[in-house]
Short mmCIF file of N, CA, C and O in Angstrom, two decimals:
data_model
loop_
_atom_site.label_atom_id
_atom_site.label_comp_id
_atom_site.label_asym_id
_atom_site.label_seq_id
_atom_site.Cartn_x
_atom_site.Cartn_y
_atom_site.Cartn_z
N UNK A 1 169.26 101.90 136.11
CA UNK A 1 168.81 102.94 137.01
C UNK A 1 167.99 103.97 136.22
O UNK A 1 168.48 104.26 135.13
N UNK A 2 166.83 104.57 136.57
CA UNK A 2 166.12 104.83 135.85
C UNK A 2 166.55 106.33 135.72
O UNK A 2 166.55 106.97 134.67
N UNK A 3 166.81 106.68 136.65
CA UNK A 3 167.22 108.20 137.19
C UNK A 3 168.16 109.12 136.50
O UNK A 3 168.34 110.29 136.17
N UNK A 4 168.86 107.45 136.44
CA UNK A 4 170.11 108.04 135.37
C UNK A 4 169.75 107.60 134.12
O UNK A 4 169.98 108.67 133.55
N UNK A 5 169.40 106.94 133.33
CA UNK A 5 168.40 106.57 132.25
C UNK A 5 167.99 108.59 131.79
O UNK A 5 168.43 109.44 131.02
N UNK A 6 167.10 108.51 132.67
CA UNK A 6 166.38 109.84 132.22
C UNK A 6 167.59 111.08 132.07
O UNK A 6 168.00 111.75 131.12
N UNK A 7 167.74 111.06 132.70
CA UNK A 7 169.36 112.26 133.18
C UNK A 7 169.62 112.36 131.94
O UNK A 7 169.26 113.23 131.15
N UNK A 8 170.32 111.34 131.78
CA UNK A 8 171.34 111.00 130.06
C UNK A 8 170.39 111.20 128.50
O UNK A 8 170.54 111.49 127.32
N UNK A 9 169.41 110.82 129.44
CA UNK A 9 168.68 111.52 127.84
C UNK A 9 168.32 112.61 127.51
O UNK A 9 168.24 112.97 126.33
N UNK A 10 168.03 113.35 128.52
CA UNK A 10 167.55 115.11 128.34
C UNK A 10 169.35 115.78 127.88
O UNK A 10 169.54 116.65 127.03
N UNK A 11 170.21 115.24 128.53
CA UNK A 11 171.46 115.50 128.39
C UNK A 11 171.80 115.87 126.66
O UNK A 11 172.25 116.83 126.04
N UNK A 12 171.25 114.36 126.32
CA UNK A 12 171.70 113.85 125.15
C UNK A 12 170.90 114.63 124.39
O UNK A 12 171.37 114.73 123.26
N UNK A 13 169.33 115.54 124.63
CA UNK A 13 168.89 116.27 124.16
C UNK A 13 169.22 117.89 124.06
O UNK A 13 168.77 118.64 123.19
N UNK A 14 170.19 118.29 125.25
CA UNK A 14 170.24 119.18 125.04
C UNK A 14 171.95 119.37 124.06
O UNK A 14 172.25 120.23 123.23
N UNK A 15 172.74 118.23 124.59
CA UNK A 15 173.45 118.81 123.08
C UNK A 15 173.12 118.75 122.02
O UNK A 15 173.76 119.60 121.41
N UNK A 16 172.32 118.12 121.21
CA UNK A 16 171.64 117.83 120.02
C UNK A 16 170.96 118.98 119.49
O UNK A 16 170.98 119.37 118.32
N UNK A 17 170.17 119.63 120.77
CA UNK A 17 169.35 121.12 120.66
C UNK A 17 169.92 122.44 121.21
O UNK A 17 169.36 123.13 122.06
N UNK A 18 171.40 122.78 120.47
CA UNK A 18 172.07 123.45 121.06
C UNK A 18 171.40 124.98 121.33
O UNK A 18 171.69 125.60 122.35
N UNK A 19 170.65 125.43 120.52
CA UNK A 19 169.49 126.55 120.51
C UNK A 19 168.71 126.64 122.13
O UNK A 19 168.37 127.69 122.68
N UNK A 20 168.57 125.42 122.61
CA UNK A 20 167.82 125.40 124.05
C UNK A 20 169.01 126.10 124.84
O UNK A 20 170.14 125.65 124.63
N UNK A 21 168.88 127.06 125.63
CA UNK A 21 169.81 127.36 126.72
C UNK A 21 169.40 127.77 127.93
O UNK A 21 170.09 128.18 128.87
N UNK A 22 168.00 127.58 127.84
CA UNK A 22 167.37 128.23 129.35
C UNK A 22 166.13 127.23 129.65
O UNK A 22 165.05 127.34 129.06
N UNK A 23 166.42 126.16 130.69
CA UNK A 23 165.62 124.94 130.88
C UNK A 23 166.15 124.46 131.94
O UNK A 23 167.29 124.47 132.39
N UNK A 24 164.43 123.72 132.52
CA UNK A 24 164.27 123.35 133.73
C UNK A 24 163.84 121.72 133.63
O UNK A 24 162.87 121.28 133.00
N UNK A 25 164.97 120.80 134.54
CA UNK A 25 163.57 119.15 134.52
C UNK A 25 162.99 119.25 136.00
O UNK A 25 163.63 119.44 137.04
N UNK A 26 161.61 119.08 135.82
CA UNK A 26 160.59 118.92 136.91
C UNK A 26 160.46 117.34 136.77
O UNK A 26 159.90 116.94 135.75
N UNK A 27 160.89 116.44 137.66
CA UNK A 27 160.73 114.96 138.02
C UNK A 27 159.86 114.73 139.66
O UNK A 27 159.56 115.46 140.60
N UNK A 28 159.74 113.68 139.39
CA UNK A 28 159.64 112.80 140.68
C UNK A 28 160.68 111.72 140.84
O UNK A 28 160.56 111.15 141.92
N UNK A 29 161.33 111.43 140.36
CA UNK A 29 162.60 110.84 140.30
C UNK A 29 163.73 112.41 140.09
O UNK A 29 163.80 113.45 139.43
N UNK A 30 164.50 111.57 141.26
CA UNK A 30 165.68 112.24 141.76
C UNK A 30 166.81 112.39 141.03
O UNK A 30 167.75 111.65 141.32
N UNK A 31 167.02 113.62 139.67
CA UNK A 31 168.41 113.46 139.13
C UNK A 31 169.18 114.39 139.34
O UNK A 31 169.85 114.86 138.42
N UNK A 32 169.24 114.85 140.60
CA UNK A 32 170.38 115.98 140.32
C UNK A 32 170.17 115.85 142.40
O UNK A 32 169.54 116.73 142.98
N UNK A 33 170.52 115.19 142.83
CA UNK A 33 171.09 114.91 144.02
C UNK A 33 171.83 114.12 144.76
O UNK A 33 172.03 113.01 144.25
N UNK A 34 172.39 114.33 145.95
CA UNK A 34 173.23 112.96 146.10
C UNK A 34 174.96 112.71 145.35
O UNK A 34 175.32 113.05 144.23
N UNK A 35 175.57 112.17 146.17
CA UNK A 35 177.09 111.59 145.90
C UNK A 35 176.54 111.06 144.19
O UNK A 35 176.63 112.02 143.42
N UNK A 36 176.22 110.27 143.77
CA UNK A 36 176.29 109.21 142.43
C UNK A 36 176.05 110.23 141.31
O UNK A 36 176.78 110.26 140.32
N UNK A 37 174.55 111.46 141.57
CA UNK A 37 174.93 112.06 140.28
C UNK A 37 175.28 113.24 140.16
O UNK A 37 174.77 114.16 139.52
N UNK A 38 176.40 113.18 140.94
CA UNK A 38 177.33 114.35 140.15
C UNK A 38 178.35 113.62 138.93
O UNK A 38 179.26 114.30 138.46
N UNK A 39 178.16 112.29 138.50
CA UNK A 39 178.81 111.76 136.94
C UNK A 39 177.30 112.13 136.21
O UNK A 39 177.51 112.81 135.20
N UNK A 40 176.31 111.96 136.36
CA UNK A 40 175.49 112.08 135.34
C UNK A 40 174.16 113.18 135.47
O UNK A 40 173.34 113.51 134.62
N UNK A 41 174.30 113.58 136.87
CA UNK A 41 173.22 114.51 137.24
C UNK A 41 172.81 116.02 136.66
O UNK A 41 173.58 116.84 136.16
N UNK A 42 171.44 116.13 136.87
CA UNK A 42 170.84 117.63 135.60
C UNK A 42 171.71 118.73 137.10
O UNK A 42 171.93 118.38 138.26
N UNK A 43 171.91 119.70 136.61
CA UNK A 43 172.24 120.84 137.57
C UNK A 43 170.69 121.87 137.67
O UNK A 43 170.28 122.42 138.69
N UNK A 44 170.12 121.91 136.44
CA UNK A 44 168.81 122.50 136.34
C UNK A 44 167.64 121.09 136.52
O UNK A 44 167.12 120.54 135.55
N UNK A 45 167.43 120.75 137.72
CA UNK A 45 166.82 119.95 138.25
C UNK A 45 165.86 120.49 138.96
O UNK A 45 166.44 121.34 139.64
N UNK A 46 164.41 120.53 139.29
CA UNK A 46 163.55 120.31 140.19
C UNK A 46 162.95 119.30 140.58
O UNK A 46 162.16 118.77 139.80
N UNK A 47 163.14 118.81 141.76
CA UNK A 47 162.79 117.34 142.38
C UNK A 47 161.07 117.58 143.42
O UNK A 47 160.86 118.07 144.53
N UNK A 48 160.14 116.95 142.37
CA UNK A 48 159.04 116.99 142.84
C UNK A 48 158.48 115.62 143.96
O UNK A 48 157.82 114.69 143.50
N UNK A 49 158.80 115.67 145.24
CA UNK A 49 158.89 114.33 145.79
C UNK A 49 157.43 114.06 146.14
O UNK A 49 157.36 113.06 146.84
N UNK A 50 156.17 114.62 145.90
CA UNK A 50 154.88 113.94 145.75
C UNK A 50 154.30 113.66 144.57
O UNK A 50 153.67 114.52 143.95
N UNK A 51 154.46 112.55 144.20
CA UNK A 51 154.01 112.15 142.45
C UNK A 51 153.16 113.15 142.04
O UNK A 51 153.11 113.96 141.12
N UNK A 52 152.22 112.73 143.47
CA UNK A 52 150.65 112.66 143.03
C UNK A 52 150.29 114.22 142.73
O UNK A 52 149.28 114.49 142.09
N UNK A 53 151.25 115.32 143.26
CA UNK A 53 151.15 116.65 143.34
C UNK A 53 151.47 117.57 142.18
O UNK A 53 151.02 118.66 141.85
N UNK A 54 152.70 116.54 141.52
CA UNK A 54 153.82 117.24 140.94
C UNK A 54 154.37 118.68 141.20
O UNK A 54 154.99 119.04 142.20
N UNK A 55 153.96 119.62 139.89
CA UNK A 55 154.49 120.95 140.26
C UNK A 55 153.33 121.99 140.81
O UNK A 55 153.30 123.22 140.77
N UNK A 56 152.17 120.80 141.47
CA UNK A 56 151.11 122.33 142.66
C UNK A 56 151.61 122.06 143.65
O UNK A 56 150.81 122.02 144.59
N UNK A 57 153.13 121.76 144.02
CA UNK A 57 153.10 121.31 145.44
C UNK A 57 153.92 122.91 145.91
O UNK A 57 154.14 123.92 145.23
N UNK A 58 154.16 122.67 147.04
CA UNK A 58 154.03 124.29 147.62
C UNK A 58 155.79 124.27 147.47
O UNK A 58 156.49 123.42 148.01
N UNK A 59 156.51 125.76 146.33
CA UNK A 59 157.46 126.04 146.41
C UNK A 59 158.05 125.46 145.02
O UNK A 59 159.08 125.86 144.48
N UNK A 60 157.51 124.82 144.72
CA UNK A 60 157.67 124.25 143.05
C UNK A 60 158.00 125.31 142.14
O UNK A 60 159.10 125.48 141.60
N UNK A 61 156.82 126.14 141.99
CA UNK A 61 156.64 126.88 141.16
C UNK A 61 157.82 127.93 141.49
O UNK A 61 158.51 128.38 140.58
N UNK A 62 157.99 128.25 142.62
CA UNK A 62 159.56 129.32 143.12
C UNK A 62 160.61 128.87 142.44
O UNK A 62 161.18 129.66 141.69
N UNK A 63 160.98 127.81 142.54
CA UNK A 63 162.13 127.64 142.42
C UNK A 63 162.74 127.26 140.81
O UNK A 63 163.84 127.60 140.38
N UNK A 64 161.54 126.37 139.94
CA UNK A 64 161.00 126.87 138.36
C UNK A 64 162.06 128.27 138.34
O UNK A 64 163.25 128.35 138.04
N UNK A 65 161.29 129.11 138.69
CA UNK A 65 161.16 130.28 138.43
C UNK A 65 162.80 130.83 138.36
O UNK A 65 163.57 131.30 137.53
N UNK A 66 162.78 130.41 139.89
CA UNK A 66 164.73 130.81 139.73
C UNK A 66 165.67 130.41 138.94
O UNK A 66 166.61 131.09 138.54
N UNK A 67 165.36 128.90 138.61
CA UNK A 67 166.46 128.19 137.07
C UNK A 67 166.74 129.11 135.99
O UNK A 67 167.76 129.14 135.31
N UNK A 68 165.39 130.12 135.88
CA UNK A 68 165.10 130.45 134.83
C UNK A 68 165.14 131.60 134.64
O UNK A 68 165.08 132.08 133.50
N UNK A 69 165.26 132.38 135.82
CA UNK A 69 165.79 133.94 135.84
C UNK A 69 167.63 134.05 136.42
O UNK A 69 168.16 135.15 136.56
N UNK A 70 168.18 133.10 136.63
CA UNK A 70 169.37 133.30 137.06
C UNK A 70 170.70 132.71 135.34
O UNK A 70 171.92 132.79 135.45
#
């Protein structure tokens, strides 16, 4: 599963980079929704669901913003 693939590795990056403490993943793949990943899912997740848009899509940039001031 790729979703979780990715999940587990930023994971695996941020204990490694214990210095990081204020971070956001911007995907098009879905890791932090849904019943399955709450075992492996980001909690600082933004789910960009138009590839083609990524983060110009409308409200992206808001919510960035909130991971990162709260």
């Amino acid at each position: 599963d790729l979703e979780q693939s990715r999940s587990l590795e930023i994971l695996q990056y941020l204990r490694d980079n214990p210095e990081v403490t204020e971070w956001v993943a911007i995907d098009d793949l879905d890791m932090g929704s849904g019943e399955e990943w709450k075992k492996w899912g980001l909690t600082n997740f933004v789910l960009t669901p138009k590839s083609t848009e990524g983060i110009k899509q409308s409200g992206i940039k808001e919510k960035v913003i909130k991971f990162l001031n709260d």
